[in-house]
Structures are given as C-alpha cells and as structure tokens.
Amino acid sequence: MQSRNGRWLEAAGIVLVRQCPGSAKGVIFLTLEDETGIANLVVWTRVFEAHRRIILAAPMIAVKARVQREGEVVHLVIYRITDLSRELASVGMREGSFPLPHGRGDEFHHGLSGPDPRGRQPAGPRPRDMYVRDLHLDTIRVKPRDFR
C-alpha cells in the first residue's frame, strides 16, 4: 500500500467482497485479503469480459495491477487475473493429521484426568430430529401486516 502511483505490482489473496454498483457503469470492485492486509481492486469492463468466470467465482486470485493513489485512498487497477482456487483447495490436504506439539490449546499442559467431555454426544433428541405428527405446513399461519 506504500507503493507509488502508477507502479506495476502483483498481489494474491482471498476474495472477500465482489461489488458491481449500478452507478459504476460496469466497473467491478473486489476486496482482496492476504496475510499483510486488504487491497481494493478495480476491474474495468474489458478485463471483466475477458476473465468473467474467475472474477465471479474464484475464492482466491492473483492479479497483475497498477497502483492508483488519490490521497490516502489506494486502489489496484487489474490488467491480468489468475485463478488460485486449486492452491487454496489443497491447503488442508495432508497424509495424516497435523501433529500438535503440546496437544490442544485449551487443555492442561500434562493432559486431562479423564476423557474429553466435548467428544460425547448431547443427551436427548437434537432439535432437527423432532417430529410432530399432526403438524403440517398447511396448518402454519403467519399473521398478515397492513402497511397502509
């Protein structure tokens, strides 16, 4: 974000927000986040049409962009987009479980005295498992509102 106006750079991150305001005349705004912070991206109509699927659906992208500064406001104007969805999907894949050096962070340093109570199922039926035989959708009535 400290880069000078007009400088070319590459950025990658997770797409947080996609916006297409009606008053923007086809310009798309994206908000991208990585470990250093967030970046506001501007996608012109020509670039959007060339990369429509990636812009609308990819959860993680890399961009080649030019810095646009107006005072304290910094935008990255996108010229090229790369889909990084495959790399994001592979983050959690491992052969085995991830070894924790000290166990769970919320247990005693030397372990619990008995089994972990959080692993047991709660007693009784869960709310979604309840069934009322005489209750049908046709019997549910919503009180109408009069907005005059």
CSV table of N, CA and C in Angstrom, one decimal:
chain,number,residue,atom,x,y,z
A,1,MET,N,0.8,-1.2,0.0
A,1,MET,CA,0.0,0.0,0.0
A,1,MET,C,0.9,1.3,0.0
A,2,GLN,N,2.2,1.1,0.3
A,2,GLN,CA,3.0,2.3,0.2
A,2,GLN,C,3.6,2.5,-1.2
A,3,SER,N,3.3,1.7,-2.1
A,3,SER,CA,3.8,1.8,-3.5
A,3,SER,C,3.4,3.2,-4.1
A,4,ARG,N,4.2,3.7,-5.0
A,4,ARG,CA,3.9,5.0,-5.6
A,4,ARG,C,2.9,4.8,-6.7
A,5,ASN,N,2.2,5.9,-7.0
A,5,ASN,CA,1.1,5.9,-8.0
A,5,ASN,C,1.7,5.5,-9.4
A,6,GLY,N,1.0,4.6,-10.0
A,6,GLY,CA,1.3,4.1,-11.4
A,6,GLY,C,2.3,2.9,-11.4
A,7,ARG,N,2.8,2.5,-10.3
A,7,ARG,CA,3.7,1.4,-10.3
A,7,ARG,C,3.0,0.0,-10.5
A,8,TRP,N,3.6,-0.8,-11.3
A,8,TRP,CA,3.1,-2.2,-11.6
A,8,TRP,C,3.4,-3.1,-10.4
A,9,LEU,N,2.5,-3.9,-10.0
A,9,LEU,CA,2.8,-4.9,-9.0
A,9,LEU,C,1.9,-6.1,-9.1
A,10,GLU,N,2.3,-7.2,-8.4
A,10,GLU,CA,1.4,-8.4,-8.4
A,10,GLU,C,1.0,-8.6,-7.0
A,11,ALA,N,-0.2,-9.1,-6.8
A,11,ALA,CA,-0.8,-9.3,-5.5
A,11,ALA,C,-1.6,-10.6,-5.6
A,12,ALA,N,-1.8,-11.3,-4.5
A,12,ALA,CA,-2.6,-12.5,-4.4
A,12,ALA,C,-3.3,-12.6,-3.1
A,13,GLY,N,-4.5,-13.2,-3.0
A,13,GLY,CA,-5.2,-13.3,-1.8
A,13,GLY,C,-6.5,-13.9,-2.0
A,14,ILE,N,-7.3,-13.9,-0.9
A,14,ILE,CA,-8.6,-14.4,-0.8
A,14,ILE,C,-9.6,-13.3,-1.1
A,15,VAL,N,-10.6,-13.6,-2.0
A,15,VAL,CA,-11.6,-12.6,-2.4
A,15,VAL,C,-12.6,-12.5,-1.2
A,16,LEU,N,-12.7,-11.3,-0.6
A,16,LEU,CA,-13.6,-11.1,0.5
A,16,LEU,C,-15.0,-10.6,0.0
A,17,VAL,N,-14.9,-9.6,-1.0
A,17,VAL,CA,-16.1,-8.9,-1.4
A,17,VAL,C,-16.0,-8.7,-2.9
A,18,ARG,N,-17.2,-8.9,-3.6
A,18,ARG,CA,-17.3,-8.5,-5.0
A,18,ARG,C,-18.5,-7.6,-5.1
A,19,GLN,N,-18.3,-6.4,-5.7
A,19,GLN,CA,-19.3,-5.4,-5.8
A,19,GLN,C,-19.4,-4.9,-7.3
A,20,CYS,N,-20.7,-4.8,-7.7
A,20,CYS,CA,-21.0,-4.2,-9.0
A,20,CYS,C,-22.1,-3.2,-8.9
A,21,PRO,N,-21.8,-2.0,-8.4
A,21,PRO,CA,-22.8,-1.0,-8.2
A,21,PRO,C,-23.4,-0.6,-9.5
A,22,GLY,N,-24.7,-0.3,-9.5
A,22,GLY,CA,-25.4,0.2,-10.7
A,22,GLY,C,-24.9,1.5,-11.2
A,23,SER,N,-24.4,2.3,-10.3
A,23,SER,CA,-23.8,3.6,-10.8
A,23,SER,C,-22.4,3.5,-11.3
A,24,ALA,N,-21.8,2.4,-11.3
A,24,ALA,CA,-20.4,2.3,-11.7
A,24,ALA,C,-20.2,2.0,-13.2
A,25,LYS,N,-21.2,1.9,-14.0
A,25,LYS,CA,-21.1,1.8,-15.4
A,25,LYS,C,-20.3,0.6,-15.8
A,26,GLY,N,-20.6,-0.6,-15.1
A,26,GLY,CA,-19.9,-1.8,-15.5
A,26,GLY,C,-18.6,-2.1,-14.8
A,27,VAL,N,-18.1,-1.2,-14.0
A,27,VAL,CA,-16.9,-1.5,-13.3
A,27,VAL,C,-17.2,-2.4,-12.1
A,28,ILE,N,-16.3,-3.3,-11.8
A,28,ILE,CA,-16.4,-4.3,-10.7
A,28,ILE,C,-15.4,-3.9,-9.7
A,29,PHE,N,-15.8,-4.0,-8.4
A,29,PHE,CA,-14.8,-3.7,-7.3
A,29,PHE,C,-14.7,-5.0,-6.5
A,30,LEU,N,-13.4,-5.4,-6.2
A,30,LEU,CA,-13.1,-6.6,-5.4
A,30,LEU,C,-12.3,-6.1,-4.2
A,31,THR,N,-12.5,-6.8,-3.1
A,31,THR,CA,-11.6,-6.6,-1.9
A,31,THR,C,-10.9,-7.9,-1.7
A,32,LEU,N,-9.6,-7.8,-1.7
A,32,LEU,CA,-8.7,-9.0,-1.6
A,32,LEU,C,-7.9,-8.9,-0.3
A,33,GLU,N,-7.8,-10.1,0.4
A,33,GLU,CA,-7.0,-10.1,1.6
A,33,GLU,C,-5.9,-11.1,1.6
A,34,ASP,N,-4.8,-10.8,2.1
A,34,ASP,CA,-3.7,-11.7,2.3
A,34,ASP,C,-3.2,-11.5,3.8
A,35,GLU,N,-2.0,-12.1,4.1
A,35,GLU,CA,-1.6,-12.0,5.5
A,35,GLU,C,-1.1,-10.6,5.9
A,36,THR,N,-0.9,-9.7,4.9
A,36,THR,CA,-0.5,-8.4,5.3
A,36,THR,C,-1.6,-7.4,5.4
A,37,GLY,N,-2.8,-7.7,4.9
A,37,GLY,CA,-3.9,-6.8,5.0
A,37,GLY,C,-4.8,-6.9,3.8
A,38,ILE,N,-5.6,-5.9,3.5
A,38,ILE,CA,-6.6,-5.9,2.4
A,38,ILE,C,-6.2,-5.0,1.3
A,39,ALA,N,-6.7,-5.3,0.1
A,39,ALA,CA,-6.4,-4.4,-1.1
A,39,ALA,C,-7.7,-4.2,-1.8
A,40,ASN,N,-8.0,-3.0,-2.3
A,40,ASN,CA,-9.2,-2.7,-3.1
A,40,ASN,C,-8.8,-2.8,-4.5
A,41,LEU,N,-9.5,-3.6,-5.3
A,41,LEU,CA,-9.2,-3.8,-6.7
A,41,LEU,C,-10.3,-3.2,-7.6
A,42,VAL,N,-9.9,-2.7,-8.7
A,42,VAL,CA,-10.8,-2.1,-9.7
A,42,VAL,C,-10.7,-3.0,-11.0
A,43,VAL,N,-11.8,-3.5,-11.5
A,43,VAL,CA,-11.8,-4.3,-12.7
A,43,VAL,C,-12.7,-3.5,-13.7
A,44,TRP,N,-12.0,-3.1,-14.8
A,44,TRP,CA,-12.7,-2.4,-15.9
A,44,TRP,C,-13.5,-3.4,-16.7
A,45,THR,N,-14.4,-2.9,-17.5
A,45,THR,CA,-15.3,-3.8,-18.2
A,45,THR,C,-14.6,-4.7,-19.2
A,46,ARG,N,-13.6,-4.2,-19.9
A,46,ARG,CA,-12.8,-5.0,-20.8
A,46,ARG,C,-12.1,-6.2,-20.1
A,47,VAL,N,-11.5,-6.0,-19.0
A,47,VAL,CA,-10.9,-7.1,-18.2
A,47,VAL,C,-11.9,-8.0,-17.7
A,48,PHE,N,-13.1,-7.5,-17.2
A,48,PHE,CA,-14.1,-8.3,-16.7
A,48,PHE,C,-14.6,-9.3,-17.7
A,49,GLU,N,-14.9,-8.8,-18.9
A,49,GLU,CA,-15.4,-9.7,-20.0
A,49,GLU,C,-14.4,-10.8,-20.4
A,50,ALA,N,-13.1,-10.5,-20.3
A,50,ALA,CA,-12.1,-11.5,-20.6
A,50,ALA,C,-11.9,-12.5,-19.5
A,51,HIS,N,-12.2,-12.2,-18.3
A,51,HIS,CA,-12.0,-13.1,-17.1
A,51,HIS,C,-13.2,-13.2,-16.3
A,52,ARG,N,-14.4,-13.2,-16.9
A,52,ARG,CA,-15.7,-13.2,-16.1
A,52,ARG,C,-15.8,-14.3,-15.1
A,53,ARG,N,-15.5,-15.6,-15.5
A,53,ARG,CA,-15.7,-16.7,-14.6
A,53,ARG,C,-14.8,-16.6,-13.4
A,54,ILE,N,-13.5,-16.2,-13.6
A,54,ILE,CA,-12.6,-16.1,-12.5
A,54,ILE,C,-13.1,-15.0,-11.5
A,55,ILE,N,-13.5,-13.9,-12.0
A,55,ILE,CA,-13.9,-12.7,-11.2
A,55,ILE,C,-15.1,-13.0,-10.4
A,56,LEU,N,-16.1,-13.7,-11.0
A,56,LEU,CA,-17.3,-14.0,-10.3
A,56,LEU,C,-17.3,-15.2,-9.4
A,57,ALA,N,-16.3,-16.2,-9.6
A,57,ALA,CA,-16.4,-17.4,-8.8
A,57,ALA,C,-15.2,-17.8,-8.0
A,58,ALA,N,-14.0,-17.3,-8.4
A,58,ALA,CA,-12.8,-17.8,-7.7
A,58,ALA,C,-12.7,-17.3,-6.3
A,59,PRO,N,-12.4,-18.2,-5.3
A,59,PRO,CA,-12.3,-17.7,-4.0
A,59,PRO,C,-10.9,-17.1,-3.7
A,60,MET,N,-9.9,-17.4,-4.5
A,60,MET,CA,-8.6,-16.9,-4.3
A,60,MET,C,-8.0,-16.6,-5.7
A,61,ILE,N,-7.4,-15.4,-5.8
A,61,ILE,CA,-6.9,-15.0,-7.1
A,61,ILE,C,-5.5,-14.3,-7.0
A,62,ALA,N,-4.8,-14.2,-8.1
A,62,ALA,CA,-3.6,-13.4,-8.2
A,62,ALA,C,-3.8,-12.4,-9.3
A,63,VAL,N,-3.3,-11.2,-9.1
A,63,VAL,CA,-3.5,-10.2,-10.1
A,63,VAL,C,-2.2,-9.4,-10.4
A,64,LYS,N,-2.1,-9.0,-11.7
A,64,LYS,CA,-1.1,-8.0,-12.1
A,64,LYS,C,-1.9,-6.7,-12.2
A,65,ALA,N,-1.4,-5.7,-11.5
A,65,ALA,CA,-2.2,-4.5,-11.4
A,65,ALA,C,-1.3,-3.3,-11.3
A,66,ARG,N,-1.9,-2.1,-11.6
A,66,ARG,CA,-1.2,-0.8,-11.5
A,66,ARG,C,-1.8,-0.1,-10.3
A,67,VAL,N,-1.0,0.5,-9.5
A,67,VAL,CA,-1.4,1.3,-8.3
A,67,VAL,C,-2.0,2.6,-8.7
A,68,GLN,N,-3.2,2.9,-8.1
A,68,GLN,CA,-3.9,4.1,-8.4
A,68,GLN,C,-4.1,4.8,-7.0
A,69,ARG,N,-3.4,5.9,-6.8
A,69,ARG,CA,-3.5,6.6,-5.5
A,69,ARG,C,-4.2,8.0,-5.7
A,70,GLU,N,-5.1,8.2,-4.7
A,70,GLU,CA,-5.8,9.5,-4.7
A,70,GLU,C,-5.8,9.9,-3.2
A,71,GLY,N,-4.7,10.6,-2.7
A,71,GLY,CA,-4.6,10.9,-1.3
A,71,GLY,C,-4.3,9.7,-0.5
A,72,GLU,N,-5.1,9.4,0.5
A,72,GLU,CA,-4.9,8.2,1.3
A,72,GLU,C,-5.6,6.9,0.7
A,73,VAL,N,-6.4,7.1,-0.3
A,73,VAL,CA,-7.1,6.0,-1.0
A,73,VAL,C,-6.2,5.4,-2.0
A,74,VAL,N,-6.1,4.0,-1.9
A,74,VAL,CA,-5.2,3.3,-2.8
A,74,VAL,C,-6.1,2.2,-3.4
A,75,HIS,N,-6.0,2.1,-4.8
A,75,HIS,CA,-6.7,1.0,-5.5
A,75,HIS,C,-5.7,0.3,-6.4
A,76,LEU,N,-5.9,-0.9,-6.7
A,76,LEU,CA,-5.1,-1.6,-7.7
A,76,LEU,C,-6.0,-1.8,-8.9
A,77,VAL,N,-5.6,-1.3,-10.0
A,77,VAL,CA,-6.4,-1.5,-11.3
A,77,VAL,C,-5.9,-2.7,-12.0
A,78,ILE,N,-6.7,-3.7,-12.1
A,78,ILE,CA,-6.3,-5.0,-12.6
A,78,ILE,C,-6.2,-5.0,-14.1
A,79,TYR,N,-5.1,-5.7,-14.6
A,79,TYR,CA,-4.9,-5.9,-16.0
A,79,TYR,C,-4.8,-7.4,-16.3
A,80,ARG,N,-4.4,-8.2,-15.4
A,80,ARG,CA,-4.4,-9.7,-15.6
A,80,ARG,C,-4.8,-10.4,-14.3
A,81,ILE,N,-5.5,-11.5,-14.5
A,81,ILE,CA,-6.0,-12.2,-13.3
A,81,ILE,C,-5.7,-13.7,-13.5
A,82,THR,N,-5.3,-14.3,-12.4
A,82,THR,CA,-5.0,-15.8,-12.4
A,82,THR,C,-5.9,-16.4,-11.3
A,83,ASP,N,-6.5,-17.5,-11.6
A,83,ASP,CA,-7.3,-18.3,-10.6
A,83,ASP,C,-6.4,-19.1,-9.7
A,84,LEU,N,-6.4,-19.0,-8.4
A,84,LEU,CA,-5.7,-19.8,-7.5
A,84,LEU,C,-6.5,-20.7,-6.6
A,85,SER,N,-7.7,-21.0,-7.1
A,85,SER,CA,-8.6,-21.9,-6.4
A,85,SER,C,-8.0,-23.2,-6.1
A,86,ARG,N,-7.3,-23.8,-7.0
A,86,ARG,CA,-6.7,-25.1,-6.8
A,86,ARG,C,-5.7,-25.1,-5.6
A,87,GLU,N,-4.9,-24.0,-5.6
A,87,GLU,CA,-3.9,-23.9,-4.5
A,87,GLU,C,-4.6,-23.7,-3.1
A,88,LEU,N,-5.7,-23.0,-3.1
A,88,LEU,CA,-6.5,-22.8,-1.9
A,88,LEU,C,-7.1,-24.1,-1.4
A,89,ALA,N,-7.7,-24.9,-2.4
A,89,ALA,CA,-8.3,-26.1,-2.0
A,89,ALA,C,-7.3,-27.1,-1.5
A,90,SER,N,-6.0,-27.1,-1.8
A,90,SER,CA,-5.1,-28.0,-1.4
A,90,SER,C,-4.4,-27.7,-0.1
A,91,VAL,N,-4.8,-26.6,0.6
A,91,VAL,CA,-4.1,-26.1,1.8
A,91,VAL,C,-4.3,-27.1,2.9
A,92,GLY,N,-5.5,-27.7,3.1
A,92,GLY,CA,-5.7,-28.6,4.2
A,92,GLY,C,-5.4,-30.1,3.9
A,93,MET,N,-4.9,-30.4,2.7
A,93,MET,CA,-4.7,-31.9,2.4
A,93,MET,C,-3.4,-32.3,2.9
A,94,ARG,N,-3.4,-33.4,3.8
A,94,ARG,CA,-2.2,-34.0,4.3
A,94,ARG,C,-2.4,-35.5,4.3
A,95,GLU,N,-1.3,-36.2,4.4
A,95,GLU,CA,-1.3,-37.6,4.5
A,95,GLU,C,-2.0,-38.1,5.8
A,96,GLY,N,-1.6,-37.4,6.9
A,96,GLY,CA,-2.1,-37.8,8.3
A,96,GLY,C,-2.6,-36.5,8.9
A,97,SER,N,-2.8,-36.6,10.2
A,97,SER,CA,-3.3,-35.4,11.0
A,97,SER,C,-2.1,-34.5,11.2
A,98,PHE,N,-2.3,-33.3,11.4
A,98,PHE,CA,-1.3,-32.3,11.7
A,98,PHE,C,-0.8,-32.5,13.1
A,99,PRO,N,0.4,-32.8,13.4
A,99,PRO,CA,0.9,-33.0,14.8
A,99,PRO,C,0.9,-31.7,15.5
A,100,LEU,N,0.3,-31.7,16.7
A,100,LEU,CA,0.4,-30.6,17.6
A,100,LEU,C,1.4,-30.8,18.6
A,101,PRO,N,2.4,-29.9,18.8
A,101,PRO,CA,3.5,-30.2,19.8
A,101,PRO,C,3.0,-30.3,21.2
A,102,HIS,N,2.0,-29.6,21.6
A,102,HIS,CA,1.6,-29.6,23.0
A,102,HIS,C,0.1,-30.0,23.2
A,103,GLY,N,-0.5,-30.7,22.2
A,103,GLY,CA,-1.9,-31.0,22.3
A,103,GLY,C,-2.8,-29.8,22.1
A,104,ARG,N,-4.0,-29.9,22.5
A,104,ARG,CA,-5.0,-28.9,22.3
A,104,ARG,C,-4.6,-27.7,23.1
A,105,GLY,N,-4.9,-26.5,22.7
A,105,GLY,CA,-4.5,-25.3,23.4
A,105,GLY,C,-5.4,-25.0,24.6
A,106,ASP,N,-6.5,-25.7,24.8
A,106,ASP,CA,-7.4,-25.4,25.9
A,106,ASP,C,-7.4,-26.5,27.0
A,107,GLU,N,-6.4,-27.4,27.0
A,107,GLU,CA,-6.4,-28.4,28.0
A,107,GLU,C,-5.1,-28.2,28.8
A,108,PHE,N,-5.1,-28.9,29.9
A,108,PHE,CA,-3.9,-28.8,30.8
A,108,PHE,C,-2.6,-29.2,30.1
A,109,HIS,N,-1.5,-28.6,30.5
A,109,HIS,CA,-0.2,-28.9,29.9
A,109,HIS,C,0.1,-30.4,29.9
A,110,HIS,N,-0.3,-31.1,31.0
A,110,HIS,CA,0.0,-32.5,31.1
A,110,HIS,C,-1.2,-33.4,30.8
A,111,GLY,N,-2.2,-32.9,30.2
A,111,GLY,CA,-3.4,-33.7,29.8
A,111,GLY,C,-4.5,-33.7,30.8
A,112,LEU,N,-5.6,-34.1,30.4
A,112,LEU,CA,-6.8,-34.2,31.3
A,112,LEU,C,-6.8,-35.4,32.1
A,113,SER,N,-7.5,-35.4,33.2
A,113,SER,CA,-7.6,-36.5,34.1
A,113,SER,C,-8.5,-37.6,33.6
A,114,GLY,N,-9.4,-37.3,32.7
A,114,GLY,CA,-10.4,-38.3,32.1
A,114,GLY,C,-10.6,-38.0,30.6
A,115,PRO,N,-11.6,-38.7,30.1
A,115,PRO,CA,-11.9,-38.4,28.7
A,115,PRO,C,-12.4,-37.0,28.4
A,116,ASP,N,-12.2,-36.5,27.2
A,116,ASP,CA,-12.6,-35.1,26.9
A,116,ASP,C,-14.2,-35.1,26.8
A,117,PRO,N,-14.9,-34.3,27.7
A,117,PRO,CA,-16.3,-34.3,27.6
A,117,PRO,C,-16.9,-33.7,26.3
A,118,ARG,N,-16.1,-33.0,25.6
A,118,ARG,CA,-16.6,-32.3,24.4
A,118,ARG,C,-16.8,-33.4,23.3
A,119,GLY,N,-16.2,-34.6,23.4
A,119,GLY,CA,-16.3,-35.6,22.4
A,119,GLY,C,-17.6,-36.4,22.5
A,120,ARG,N,-18.4,-36.3,23.6
A,120,ARG,CA,-19.6,-37.0,23.7
A,120,ARG,C,-20.8,-36.3,23.1
A,121,GLN,N,-21.7,-37.1,22.6
A,121,GLN,CA,-23.0,-36.6,22.0
A,121,GLN,C,-23.9,-36.1,23.1
A,122,PRO,N,-24.6,-35.0,22.9
A,122,PRO,CA,-25.5,-34.5,23.9
A,122,PRO,C,-26.7,-35.5,24.1
A,123,ALA,N,-27.2,-35.5,25.4
A,123,ALA,CA,-28.3,-36.4,25.7
A,123,ALA,C,-29.6,-35.8,25.1
A,124,GLY,N,-30.5,-36.7,24.7
A,124,GLY,CA,-31.8,-36.3,24.2
A,124,GLY,C,-31.8,-36.1,22.7
A,125,PRO,N,-32.9,-35.9,22.1
A,125,PRO,CA,-33.0,-35.6,20.6
A,125,PRO,C,-32.5,-34.2,20.3
A,126,ARG,N,-31.9,-34.2,19.1
A,126,ARG,CA,-31.5,-32.9,18.6
A,126,ARG,C,-32.7,-32.2,18.0
A,127,PRO,N,-32.7,-30.9,18.0
A,127,PRO,CA,-33.9,-30.2,17.5
A,127,PRO,C,-34.4,-30.6,16.1
A,128,ARG,N,-33.5,-30.8,15.2
A,128,ARG,CA,-33.9,-31.2,13.8
A,128,ARG,C,-34.4,-32.6,13.7
A,129,ASP,N,-34.2,-33.4,14.8
A,129,ASP,CA,-34.7,-34.8,14.8
A,129,ASP,C,-36.1,-34.9,15.4
A,130,MET,N,-36.7,-33.8,15.9
A,130,MET,CA,-38.0,-33.9,16.5
A,130,MET,C,-39.1,-33.9,15.4
A,131,TYR,N,-40.1,-34.7,15.7
A,131,TYR,CA,-41.2,-34.8,14.7
A,131,TYR,C,-42.5,-34.7,15.4
A,132,VAL,N,-43.4,-33.8,14.9
A,132,VAL,CA,-44.7,-33.6,15.4
A,132,VAL,C,-45.7,-34.2,14.4
A,133,ARG,N,-46.4,-35.3,14.7
A,133,ARG,CA,-47.2,-35.9,13.7
A,133,ARG,C,-48.3,-35.1,13.1
A,134,ASP,N,-49.0,-34.3,13.9
A,134,ASP,CA,-50.1,-33.5,13.4
A,134,ASP,C,-49.8,-32.2,12.9
A,135,LEU,N,-48.5,-31.8,12.8
A,135,LEU,CA,-48.1,-30.5,12.4
A,135,LEU,C,-47.7,-30.6,10.9
A,136,HIS,N,-48.5,-29.9,10.1
A,136,HIS,CA,-48.2,-29.8,8.6
A,136,HIS,C,-48.0,-28.4,8.2
A,137,LEU,N,-47.3,-28.2,7.1
A,137,LEU,CA,-47.1,-26.8,6.7
A,137,LEU,C,-48.3,-26.0,6.4
A,138,ASP,N,-49.4,-26.7,6.0
A,138,ASP,CA,-50.7,-26.0,5.7
A,138,ASP,C,-51.3,-25.5,7.0
A,139,THR,N,-50.9,-26.0,8.2
A,139,THR,CA,-51.5,-25.5,9.4
A,139,THR,C,-50.8,-24.3,10.0
A,140,ILE,N,-49.7,-24.0,9.4
A,140,ILE,CA,-48.9,-22.8,9.9
A,140,ILE,C,-49.4,-21.6,9.3
A,141,ARG,N,-49.9,-20.6,10.0
A,141,ARG,CA,-50.4,-19.4,9.5
A,141,ARG,C,-49.6,-18.2,10.0
A,142,VAL,N,-49.2,-17.3,9.1
A,142,VAL,CA,-48.5,-16.1,9.5
A,142,VAL,C,-49.4,-15.0,9.5
A,143,LYS,N,-49.4,-14.2,10.6
A,143,LYS,CA,-50.3,-13.0,10.8
A,143,LYS,C,-49.9,-12.0,9.7
A,144,PRO,N,-50.9,-11.6,8.9
A,144,PRO,CA,-50.6,-10.6,7.8
A,144,PRO,C,-50.5,-9.2,8.4
A,145,ARG,N,-49.7,-8.4,7.7
A,145,ARG,CA,-49.5,-7.0,8.2
A,145,ARG,C,-50.2,-6.1,7.2
A,146,ASP,N,-50.7,-5.0,7.7
A,146,ASP,CA,-51.3,-4.0,6.9
A,146,ASP,C,-50.4,-2.7,6.9
A,147,PHE,N,-49.8,-2.4,5.8
A,147,PHE,CA,-48.9,-1.3,5.7
A,147,PHE,C,-49.5,0.0,5.2
A,148,ARG,N,-50.7,0.2,5.4
A,148,ARG,CA,-51.4,1.4,4.9
A,148,ARG,C,-51.0,2.6,5.6
